[in-house]
mmCIF file of C-alpha atoms and ligand atoms in Angstrom:
data_model
loop_
_atom_site.group_PDB
_atom_site.id
_atom_site.type_symbol
_atom_site.label_atom_id
_atom_site.label_comp_id
_atom_site.label_asym_id
_atom_site.label_seq_id
_atom_site.Cartn_x
_atom_site.Cartn_y
_atom_site.Cartn_z
ATOM 1 C CA MET K 1 -0.193 0.145 -0.016
ATOM 2 C CA GLN K 2 1.281 3.274 -0.791
ATOM 3 C CA ILE K 3 1.017 5.625 1.942
ATOM 4 C CA ALA K 4 0.544 9.304 1.552
ATOM 5 C CA THR K 5 3.032 12.070 2.048
ATOM 6 C CA THR K 6 1.084 14.779 4.165
ATOM 7 C CA ILE K 7 2.210 18.018 4.029
ATOM 8 C CA THR K 8 3.676 18.248 7.584
ATOM 9 C CA GLN K 9 5.925 15.128 6.516
ATOM 10 C CA PHE K 10 6.576 16.973 3.165
ATOM 11 C CA LEU K 11 7.828 20.206 4.537
ATOM 12 C CA ALA K 12 10.230 18.599 7.410
ATOM 13 C CA ASP K 13 11.848 16.666 4.293
ATOM 14 C CA GLU K 14 12.513 19.366 2.244
ATOM 15 C CA GLN K 15 13.934 21.552 5.055
ATOM 16 C CA SER K 16 16.313 18.534 5.785
ATOM 17 C CA ALA K 17 17.430 18.359 2.092
ATOM 18 C CA SER K 18 17.782 21.845 2.006
ATOM 19 C CA GLN K 19 21.254 23.796 2.813
ATOM 20 C CA ARG K 20 19.169 26.189 4.910
ATOM 21 C CA GLN K 21 17.947 23.234 7.210
ATOM 22 C CA ASP K 22 15.660 25.580 8.943
ATOM 23 C CA ARG K 23 13.618 23.509 11.571
ATOM 24 C CA ASP K 24 11.659 26.777 12.450
ATOM 25 C CA LEU K 25 10.087 27.336 8.955
ATOM 26 C CA PRO K 26 7.852 24.319 8.681
ATOM 27 C CA VAL K 27 7.182 24.986 12.349
ATOM 28 C CA LEU K 28 5.569 28.310 11.556
ATOM 29 C CA LEU K 29 4.030 27.023 8.485
ATOM 30 C CA GLY K 30 2.643 24.018 10.182
ATOM 31 C CA GLN K 31 0.113 26.708 12.086
ATOM 32 C CA VAL K 32 -0.517 28.616 9.231
ATOM 33 C CA ILE K 33 -2.008 24.988 7.717
ATOM 34 C CA THR K 34 -3.985 24.882 10.979
ATOM 35 C CA ALA K 35 -5.144 28.297 10.432
ATOM 36 C CA CYS K 36 -6.255 27.193 6.595
ATOM 37 C CA LYS K 37 -8.031 24.179 7.884
ATOM 38 C CA ILE K 38 -9.696 25.860 10.448
ATOM 39 C CA ILE K 39 -11.127 28.238 7.969
ATOM 40 C CA SER K 40 -12.032 25.764 5.254
ATOM 41 C CA ASN K 41 -14.375 24.426 8.178
ATOM 42 C CA ALA K 42 -15.988 28.061 8.456
ATOM 43 C CA VAL K 43 -16.211 28.497 4.584
ATOM 44 C CA ASN K 44 -17.499 25.049 4.230
ATOM 45 C CA LYS K 45 -20.375 25.419 6.759
ATOM 46 C CA GLY K 46 -21.621 28.499 4.698
ATOM 47 C CA ALA K 47 -25.138 29.565 5.604
ATOM 48 C CA LEU K 48 -25.189 26.767 8.544
ATOM 49 C CA SER K 49 -22.638 28.780 10.820
ATOM 50 C CA GLY K 50 -24.385 32.222 10.653
ATOM 51 C CA VAL K 51 -21.175 34.012 9.556
ATOM 52 C CA MET K 52 -22.487 34.898 6.006
ATOM 53 C CA GLY K 53 -23.191 38.293 5.053
ATOM 54 C CA SER K 54 -21.492 42.240 5.338
ATOM 55 C CA LEU K 55 -20.875 43.954 8.739
ATOM 56 C CA GLU K 56 -21.346 47.774 9.098
ATOM 57 C CA SER K 57 -17.333 48.073 9.265
ATOM 58 C CA GLU K 58 -15.105 48.787 6.495
ATOM 59 C CA ASN K 59 -11.338 47.901 5.933
ATOM 60 C CA ILE K 60 -8.473 50.084 5.530
ATOM 61 C CA GLN K 61 -8.750 49.917 1.760
ATOM 62 C CA GLY K 62 -12.517 51.408 2.590
ATOM 63 C CA GLU K 63 -14.185 48.456 1.516
ATOM 64 C CA THR K 64 -16.864 47.021 3.347
ATOM 65 C CA GLN K 65 -16.028 43.735 5.721
ATOM 66 C CA LYS K 66 -17.549 40.584 5.636
ATOM 67 C CA LYS K 67 -17.939 38.947 8.844
ATOM 68 C CA LEU K 68 -15.597 36.106 7.422
ATOM 69 C CA ASP K 69 -12.985 38.495 6.801
ATOM 70 C CA VAL K 70 -13.327 39.620 9.863
ATOM 71 C CA ILE K 71 -13.323 36.167 11.565
ATOM 72 C CA THR K 72 -11.022 34.596 9.292
ATOM 73 C CA ASN K 73 -8.441 37.346 10.306
ATOM 74 C CA GLU K 74 -9.068 36.402 14.204
ATOM 75 C CA ILE K 75 -8.308 32.938 13.173
ATOM 76 C CA PHE K 76 -5.181 33.322 11.450
ATOM 77 C CA THR K 77 -3.784 35.644 14.093
ATOM 78 C CA GLN K 78 -5.102 33.728 17.351
ATOM 79 C CA THR K 79 -3.433 30.116 15.894
ATOM 80 C CA ILE K 80 -0.723 31.810 15.368
ATOM 81 C CA GLU K 81 0.307 33.975 17.869
ATOM 82 C CA ARG K 82 1.379 31.740 20.613
ATOM 83 C CA GLY K 83 3.650 29.611 18.315
ATOM 84 C CA GLY K 84 6.697 31.241 19.239
ATOM 85 C CA GLN K 85 7.836 31.193 15.450
ATOM 86 C CA LEU K 86 6.752 35.282 14.526
ATOM 87 C CA ALA K 87 8.074 38.804 15.110
ATOM 88 C CA GLY K 88 4.571 40.277 13.938
ATOM 89 C CA MET K 89 1.372 40.254 11.366
ATOM 90 C CA ALA K 90 -0.001 42.156 9.092
ATOM 91 C CA SER K 91 -2.848 41.599 7.233
ATOM 92 C CA GLU K 92 -5.555 42.951 4.324
ATOM 93 C CA GLU K 93 -8.012 43.177 7.472
ATOM 94 C CA MET K 94 -5.998 45.485 10.029
ATOM 95 C CA ASP K 95 -4.801 48.738 9.548
ATOM 96 C CA ASP K 96 -1.401 48.417 11.705
ATOM 97 C CA VAL K 97 1.071 45.716 12.290
ATOM 98 C CA TYR K 98 -0.465 43.237 14.768
ATOM 99 C CA GLN K 99 1.839 42.721 17.473
ATOM 100 C CA ILE K 100 1.909 39.696 19.039
ATOM 101 C CA PRO K 101 0.959 39.769 22.813
ATOM 102 C CA ALA K 102 3.436 40.123 25.610
ATOM 103 C CA GLN K 103 2.787 36.420 26.891
ATOM 104 C CA TYR K 104 4.106 34.967 23.961
ATOM 105 C CA PRO K 105 7.354 34.103 23.087
ATOM 106 C CA ARG K 106 8.721 35.903 19.782
ATOM 107 C CA GLY K 107 10.524 34.090 16.713
ATOM 108 C CA LYS K 108 12.384 35.279 13.700
ATOM 109 C CA TYR K 109 9.621 35.755 11.021
ATOM 110 C CA LEU K 110 7.414 38.224 9.647
ATOM 111 C CA LEU K 111 3.628 36.887 8.279
ATOM 112 C CA VAL K 112 1.679 38.733 6.097
ATOM 113 C CA PHE K 113 -1.799 37.345 4.753
ATOM 114 C CA ASP K 114 -5.231 38.098 3.422
ATOM 115 C CA PRO K 115 -7.264 36.027 5.494
ATOM 116 C CA LEU K 116 -10.189 35.670 3.142
ATOM 117 C CA ASP K 117 -9.512 36.640 -0.674
ATOM 118 C CA GLY K 118 -12.105 36.988 -3.304
ATOM 119 C CA SER K 119 -14.785 37.427 0.185
ATOM 120 C CA SER K 120 -17.262 39.014 -2.140
ATOM 121 C CA ASN K 121 -17.998 35.338 -3.771
ATOM 122 C CA VAL K 122 -18.509 34.013 0.174
ATOM 123 C CA ASP K 123 -22.255 34.538 -0.191
ATOM 124 C CA VAL K 124 -22.894 32.999 -3.454
ATOM 125 C CA ASN K 125 -20.953 30.160 -2.528
ATOM 126 C CA ILE K 126 -17.851 30.507 -5.145
ATOM 127 C CA SER K 127 -14.728 29.817 -4.531
ATOM 128 C CA VAL K 128 -12.359 31.964 -2.049
ATOM 129 C CA GLY K 129 -8.688 31.671 -0.718
ATOM 130 C CA THR K 130 -6.172 32.502 1.708
ATOM 131 C CA ILE K 131 -2.986 34.015 0.489
ATOM 132 C CA PHE K 132 -0.077 34.312 3.037
ATOM 133 C CA SER K 133 3.598 35.080 2.780
ATOM 134 C CA VAL K 134 6.694 34.833 5.255
ATOM 135 C CA LEU K 135 9.418 37.346 5.485
ATOM 136 C CA ARG K 136 12.613 37.031 7.905
ATOM 137 C CA TYR K 137 12.319 39.777 10.415
ATOM 138 C CA GLN K 138 15.677 41.396 10.568
ATOM 139 C CA GLY K 139 15.273 43.606 13.163
ATOM 140 C CA ASN K 140 15.275 42.958 17.238
ATOM 141 C CA SER K 141 12.164 44.844 18.531
ATOM 142 C CA ALA K 142 9.501 42.957 20.453
ATOM 143 C CA GLN K 143 7.482 44.806 18.167
ATOM 144 C CA PRO K 144 8.246 45.441 14.667
ATOM 145 C CA ALA K 145 7.279 48.822 12.981
ATOM 146 C CA ALA K 146 5.334 48.933 9.687
ATOM 147 C CA GLY K 147 8.288 49.801 7.760
ATOM 148 C CA GLU K 148 10.526 46.620 8.783
ATOM 149 C CA PHE K 149 7.783 44.953 6.731
ATOM 150 C CA LEU K 150 8.489 46.402 3.229
ATOM 151 C CA GLN K 151 11.005 43.828 2.058
ATOM 152 C CA PRO K 152 10.680 43.284 -1.755
ATOM 153 C CA GLY K 153 9.197 40.029 -2.746
ATOM 154 C CA THR K 154 12.764 38.585 -3.374
ATOM 155 C CA LYS K 155 13.039 38.303 0.063
ATOM 156 C CA GLN K 156 10.263 36.102 0.676
ATOM 157 C CA VAL K 157 11.116 32.679 2.359
ATOM 158 C CA ALA K 158 7.921 30.865 1.582
ATOM 159 C CA ALA K 159 4.650 32.042 0.248
ATOM 160 C CA GLY K 160 1.365 29.829 -0.830
ATOM 161 C CA TYR K 161 -2.382 29.969 -0.711
ATOM 162 C CA ALA K 162 -5.579 27.699 0.326
ATOM 163 C CA LEU K 163 -8.001 27.281 -2.121
ATOM 164 C CA TYR K 164 -11.343 26.880 -0.620
ATOM 165 C CA GLY K 165 -12.953 25.188 -3.500
ATOM 166 C CA SER K 166 -14.693 21.891 -4.379
ATOM 167 C CA SER K 167 -12.118 20.452 -2.441
ATOM 168 C CA THR K 168 -9.630 22.092 -0.053
ATOM 169 C CA MET K 169 -6.172 22.640 -1.776
ATOM 170 C CA LEU K 170 -2.796 24.408 -0.351
ATOM 171 C CA VAL K 171 -0.268 25.122 -2.706
ATOM 172 C CA ILE K 172 3.101 26.216 -1.068
ATOM 173 C CA THR K 173 6.639 27.311 -2.236
ATOM 174 C CA THR K 174 9.757 27.777 0.076
ATOM 175 C CA GLY K 175 11.629 28.609 -2.942
ATOM 176 C CA ASN K 176 12.363 25.102 -4.287
ATOM 177 C CA GLY K 177 9.385 24.857 -6.732
ATOM 178 C CA VAL K 178 5.600 24.844 -5.914
ATOM 179 C CA ASN K 179 4.085 21.715 -4.625
ATOM 180 C CA GLY K 180 0.265 21.502 -4.283
ATOM 181 C CA PHE K 181 -1.892 19.390 -1.856
ATOM 182 C CA THR K 182 -5.313 18.360 -1.031
ATOM 183 C CA LEU K 183 -7.055 18.282 2.268
ATOM 184 C CA ASP K 184 -8.406 15.120 3.011
ATOM 185 C CA THR K 185 -11.279 15.396 5.362
ATOM 186 C CA ASN K 186 -11.003 11.601 6.836
ATOM 187 C CA ILE K 187 -7.784 12.328 8.453
ATOM 188 C CA GLY K 188 -7.604 15.859 8.527
ATOM 189 C CA GLU K 189 -4.401 16.224 6.612
ATOM 190 C CA PHE K 190 -3.251 18.062 3.397
ATOM 191 C CA VAL K 191 -2.222 15.345 1.154
ATOM 192 C CA LEU K 192 0.466 16.016 -1.738
ATOM 193 C CA THR K 193 -1.441 15.386 -5.156
ATOM 194 C CA HIS K 194 0.116 18.207 -7.497
ATOM 195 C CA PRO K 195 4.128 17.835 -6.915
ATOM 196 C CA GLY K 196 5.892 19.519 -8.837
ATOM 197 C CA MET K 197 3.539 22.182 -10.185
ATOM 198 C CA THR K 198 4.541 24.098 -13.375
ATOM 199 C CA ILE K 199 2.768 26.663 -15.683
ATOM 200 C CA PRO K 200 2.717 25.715 -19.400
ATOM 201 C CA ALA K 201 4.196 28.715 -21.304
ATOM 202 C CA ASP K 202 1.857 29.369 -23.882
ATOM 203 C CA THR K 203 -1.929 29.419 -23.408
ATOM 204 C CA LYS K 204 -5.233 30.567 -25.181
ATOM 205 C CA GLU K 205 -6.898 31.718 -21.944
ATOM 206 C CA PHE K 206 -7.238 35.008 -20.557
ATOM 207 C CA ALA K 207 -8.852 36.425 -17.512
ATOM 208 C CA ILE K 208 -9.403 40.071 -16.901
ATOM 209 C CA ASN K 209 -12.329 41.972 -15.773
ATOM 210 C CA ALA K 210 -13.660 43.129 -19.208
ATOM 211 C CA SER K 211 -16.017 46.143 -17.171
ATOM 212 C CA ASN K 212 -12.802 48.136 -16.700
ATOM 213 C CA GLN K 213 -12.081 47.937 -20.373
ATOM 214 C CA ARG K 214 -12.811 51.690 -20.792
ATOM 215 C CA PHE K 215 -10.150 52.980 -17.942
ATOM 216 C CA TRP K 216 -7.331 50.543 -19.079
ATOM 217 C CA GLU K 217 -4.294 51.767 -20.722
ATOM 218 C CA ALA K 218 -3.255 50.952 -24.644
ATOM 219 C CA PRO K 219 -1.049 48.189 -24.256
ATOM 220 C CA VAL K 220 -3.820 46.218 -22.473
ATOM 221 C CA GLN K 221 -6.432 47.235 -24.716
ATOM 222 C CA ARG K 222 -4.608 46.293 -27.711
ATOM 223 C CA TYR K 223 -4.025 42.691 -26.172
ATOM 224 C CA VAL K 224 -7.307 41.996 -25.107
ATOM 225 C CA THR K 225 -8.524 43.371 -28.336
ATOM 226 C CA GLU K 226 -6.391 41.115 -30.425
ATOM 227 C CA CYS K 227 -6.985 38.222 -28.418
ATOM 228 C CA VAL K 228 -11.017 38.719 -29.095
ATOM 229 C CA ALA K 229 -10.395 38.731 -32.395
ATOM 230 C CA GLY K 230 -9.728 35.305 -32.457
ATOM 231 C CA LYS K 231 -8.245 33.302 -35.617
ATOM 232 C CA THR K 232 -8.926 35.872 -37.993
ATOM 233 C CA GLY K 233 -6.725 38.396 -35.779
ATOM 234 C CA PRO K 234 -3.338 39.036 -35.714
ATOM 235 C CA ARG K 235 -2.915 36.189 -32.692
ATOM 236 C CA GLY K 236 -4.263 33.797 -35.419
ATOM 237 C CA ARG K 237 -6.336 31.827 -32.826
ATOM 238 C CA ASP K 238 -8.942 32.112 -30.548
ATOM 239 C CA PHE K 239 -8.933 32.596 -27.200
ATOM 240 C CA ASN K 240 -11.017 31.886 -24.277
ATOM 241 C CA MET K 241 -11.853 34.139 -21.274
ATOM 242 C CA ARG K 242 -12.346 33.322 -17.525
ATOM 243 C CA TRP K 243 -13.459 35.754 -14.477
ATOM 244 C CA VAL K 244 -13.621 34.364 -11.033
ATOM 245 C CA ALA K 245 -13.113 37.586 -9.313
ATOM 246 C CA SER K 246 -11.281 35.665 -6.838
ATOM 247 C CA MET K 247 -7.709 35.688 -7.035
ATOM 248 C CA VAL K 248 -6.714 32.723 -5.596
ATOM 249 C CA ALA K 249 -9.303 30.785 -8.284
ATOM 250 C CA GLU K 250 -7.295 32.175 -10.912
ATOM 251 C CA VAL K 251 -4.026 31.670 -10.118
ATOM 252 C CA HIS K 252 -4.702 28.024 -9.223
ATOM 253 C CA ARG K 253 -6.643 27.568 -12.809
ATOM 254 C CA ILE K 254 -3.364 28.803 -14.188
ATOM 255 C CA LEU K 255 -1.234 26.554 -12.405
ATOM 256 C CA ILE K 256 -3.463 23.972 -13.629
ATOM 257 C CA ARG K 257 -3.571 24.498 -17.272
ATOM 258 C CA GLY K 258 -2.333 27.729 -18.098
ATOM 259 C CA GLY K 259 -3.299 31.190 -19.020
ATOM 260 C CA ILE K 260 -2.746 34.852 -18.452
ATOM 261 C CA PHE K 261 -4.270 36.695 -15.450
ATOM 262 C CA MET K 262 -4.548 40.812 -15.182
ATOM 263 C CA TYR K 263 -5.916 43.357 -12.681
ATOM 264 C CA PRO K 264 -3.671 46.049 -14.892
ATOM 265 C CA LYS K 265 -2.971 49.707 -14.281
ATOM 266 C CA ASP K 266 -6.017 51.903 -15.098
ATOM 267 C CA ASN K 267 -7.401 55.320 -14.912
ATOM 268 C CA LYS K 268 -10.289 54.694 -12.940
ATOM 269 C CA ASP K 269 -9.295 55.734 -9.623
ATOM 270 C CA PRO K 270 -5.912 57.535 -10.075
ATOM 271 C CA THR K 271 -4.761 57.484 -6.758
ATOM 272 C CA LYS K 272 -4.761 53.836 -7.009
ATOM 273 C CA ALA K 273 -2.152 52.147 -8.523
ATOM 274 C CA GLY K 274 -4.037 49.038 -9.089
ATOM 275 C CA LYS K 275 -6.312 47.028 -7.576
ATOM 276 C CA LEU K 276 -4.602 44.045 -5.718
ATOM 277 C CA ARG K 277 -2.669 44.891 -2.895
ATOM 278 C CA LEU K 278 1.575 44.043 -3.130
ATOM 279 C CA MET K 279 2.421 42.511 0.178
ATOM 280 C CA TYR K 280 -0.362 40.300 0.643
ATOM 281 C CA GLU K 281 -1.283 39.554 -2.674
ATOM 282 C CA ALA K 282 0.725 40.083 -5.769
ATOM 283 C CA ASN K 283 3.877 38.804 -3.835
ATOM 284 C CA PRO K 284 3.376 35.645 -2.617
ATOM 285 C CA MET K 285 1.479 35.050 -5.913
ATOM 286 C CA SER K 286 4.572 36.151 -8.195
ATOM 287 C CA PHE K 287 6.740 34.080 -5.976
ATOM 288 C CA ILE K 288 4.306 31.113 -6.708
ATOM 289 C CA VAL K 289 4.170 31.740 -10.417
ATOM 290 C CA GLU K 290 7.853 32.129 -10.862
ATOM 291 C CA GLN K 291 8.619 29.142 -8.863
ATOM 292 C CA ALA K 292 6.187 27.328 -11.479
ATOM 293 C CA GLY K 293 7.859 28.832 -14.591
ATOM 294 C CA GLY K 294 5.575 31.601 -15.077
ATOM 295 C CA LEU K 295 6.204 35.150 -15.136
ATOM 296 C CA SER K 296 4.846 38.105 -12.755
ATOM 297 C CA SER K 297 4.864 41.894 -13.863
ATOM 298 C CA THR K 298 3.383 45.460 -13.240
ATOM 299 C CA GLY K 299 3.768 45.489 -16.849
ATOM 300 C CA ARG K 300 6.816 47.858 -16.320
ATOM 301 C CA GLN K 301 8.714 45.834 -13.921
ATOM 302 C CA ARG K 302 8.976 42.197 -12.151
ATOM 303 C CA ILE K 303 6.559 42.508 -9.240
ATOM 304 C CA LEU K 304 9.076 40.576 -6.829
ATOM 305 C CA ASP K 305 11.239 43.558 -7.353
ATOM 306 C CA VAL K 306 9.128 46.240 -6.373
ATOM 307 C CA GLN K 307 10.338 47.895 -3.179
ATOM 308 C CA PRO K 308 7.398 48.393 -1.073
ATOM 309 C CA GLU K 309 6.277 52.046 0.371
ATOM 310 C CA GLY K 310 3.379 51.036 2.369
ATOM 311 C CA LEU K 311 1.656 47.491 4.121
ATOM 312 C CA HIS K 312 -1.417 48.020 2.011
ATOM 313 C CA GLN K 313 0.155 49.401 -1.344
ATOM 314 C CA ARG K 314 -1.771 48.516 -4.448
ATOM 315 C CA VAL K 315 0.185 47.298 -7.444
ATOM 316 C CA PRO K 316 -1.160 46.216 -11.614
ATOM 317 C CA VAL K 317 -1.055 42.333 -11.795
ATOM 318 C CA ILE K 318 0.072 40.724 -15.005
ATOM 319 C CA LEU K 319 0.648 36.862 -14.346
ATOM 320 C CA GLY K 320 0.852 33.255 -15.988
ATOM 321 C CA SER K 321 2.175 32.125 -18.504
ATOM 322 C CA LYS K 322 5.732 33.052 -19.919
ATOM 323 C CA ASN K 323 4.835 33.519 -23.548
ATOM 324 C CA GLU K 324 1.674 35.068 -23.417
ATOM 325 C CA VAL K 325 2.978 37.556 -20.467
ATOM 326 C CA GLU K 326 5.964 38.455 -22.615
ATOM 327 C CA VAL K 327 3.495 39.416 -25.443
ATOM 328 C CA VAL K 328 1.731 41.891 -23.197
ATOM 329 C CA LEU K 329 5.119 43.325 -21.762
ATOM 330 C CA SER K 330 6.277 43.613 -25.167
ATOM 331 C CA TYR K 331 2.955 45.918 -25.760
ATOM 332 C CA HIS K 332 4.165 48.034 -22.784
ATOM 333 C CA ALA K 333 7.618 48.437 -23.885
ATOM 334 C CA GLU K 334 6.674 49.255 -27.627
ATOM 335 C CA HIS K 335 3.732 51.972 -26.051
HETATM 336 P P1 LIG D 1 -10.213 40.977 -1.555
HETATM 337 O O1 LIG D 1 -9.201 40.890 -1.065
HETATM 338 O O2 LIG D 1 -11.378 42.482 -0.937
HETATM 339 O O3 LIG D 1 -11.369 40.153 -2.127
HETATM 340 O O4 LIG D 1 -10.413 41.653 -3.586
HETATM 341 C C1 LIG D 1 -9.051 41.007 -4.062
HETATM 342 C C2 LIG D 1 -9.998 40.498 -5.015
HETATM 343 C C3 LIG D 1 -9.069 39.286 -6.193
HETATM 344 O O5 LIG D 1 -9.615 38.083 -5.497
HETATM 345 C C4 LIG D 1 -9.627 39.256 -7.376
HETATM 346 O O6 LIG D 1 -9.000 39.291 -8.212
HETATM 347 C C5 LIG D 1 -10.336 40.918 -7.735
HETATM 348 O O7 LIG D 1 -10.637 41.333 -6.023
HETATM 349 C C6 LIG D 1 -11.592 41.183 -8.309
HETATM 350 O O8 LIG D 1 -12.063 42.212 -8.362
HETATM 351 P P2 LIG D 1 -13.351 43.350 -9.084
HETATM 352 O O9 LIG D 1 -14.454 42.500 -8.209
HETATM 353 O O10 LIG D 1 -13.037 44.417 -9.328
HETATM 354 O O11 LIG D 1 -13.450 41.814 -10.232
HETATM 355 MG MG1 LIG D 2 -7.499 40.258 -0.832
#
């Protein structure tokens, strides 16, 4: 009988095999994985647990918070704060740094996360996810300041997402490729089901919120117009389009069968550089996409090279199959 590899075993083996041999990292990731299992359970219960719907409150981005946004944020902080691996946390749902309570030990990592990405989908029972990024804490304060989180994506030690879909999956990288695990609810463990995930270099599928078309810049206008023109257009082939409005679901689809995802720069609101947030959406997803052989860019710069200026900074995102992202980048360069 073939015994399945659990994520716990996998991450421990990965550290044993690596030069860093960092025993703290699998411990921290284990706590993140537990938080994701608790969130999976809450999301799966849906209306049965009375947690559907919105609150009166807004988050720092001025977005109405869903009840589950707040609950899943608490699940994350409370599951992980006492583990002793963290110097601090930051999240989409908290204005400032979350300081580890004084009674708990401190560690050498920073954790940045979006506890429930795509939460507008929750009330209509469409896939949502959790995104996380692990950075090394380079200071020595018991209460790290927001500025100490502002490291470019290239500094990430690990990144991953949990996808609460028709099954719950966890996809993770520690800089050594990308591996996918499926939650076996019978044993309560994530089991390795998608080893060595890679993004096909070519694709005929694009994802963009086309209701923003009138606000896009010329290179994106050109790219989408050419895709829609299909076989008789300059690209000489028909394209398909998808938009889930759940970045985790879109990135997962791209990891499985290729594709390009864009939430590009637009002129809808000149105060915003894009919609998606650099630290806890774009950076972890870009780390995963690059580790799987894809590309991720703002259109002008590799996302992982962007020097963050704020915890909740927004950034344009164009990511996915290498050859297709290169087409969009060449249109930006020409423009
Ligand atoms: P959220 O973190 O508030 O859920 O927002 C991020 C989500 C992404 O998952 C998704 O790609 C995008 O917002 C969808 O935006 P739109 O509703 O404009 O299509
Ligand atoms: Mg989000």
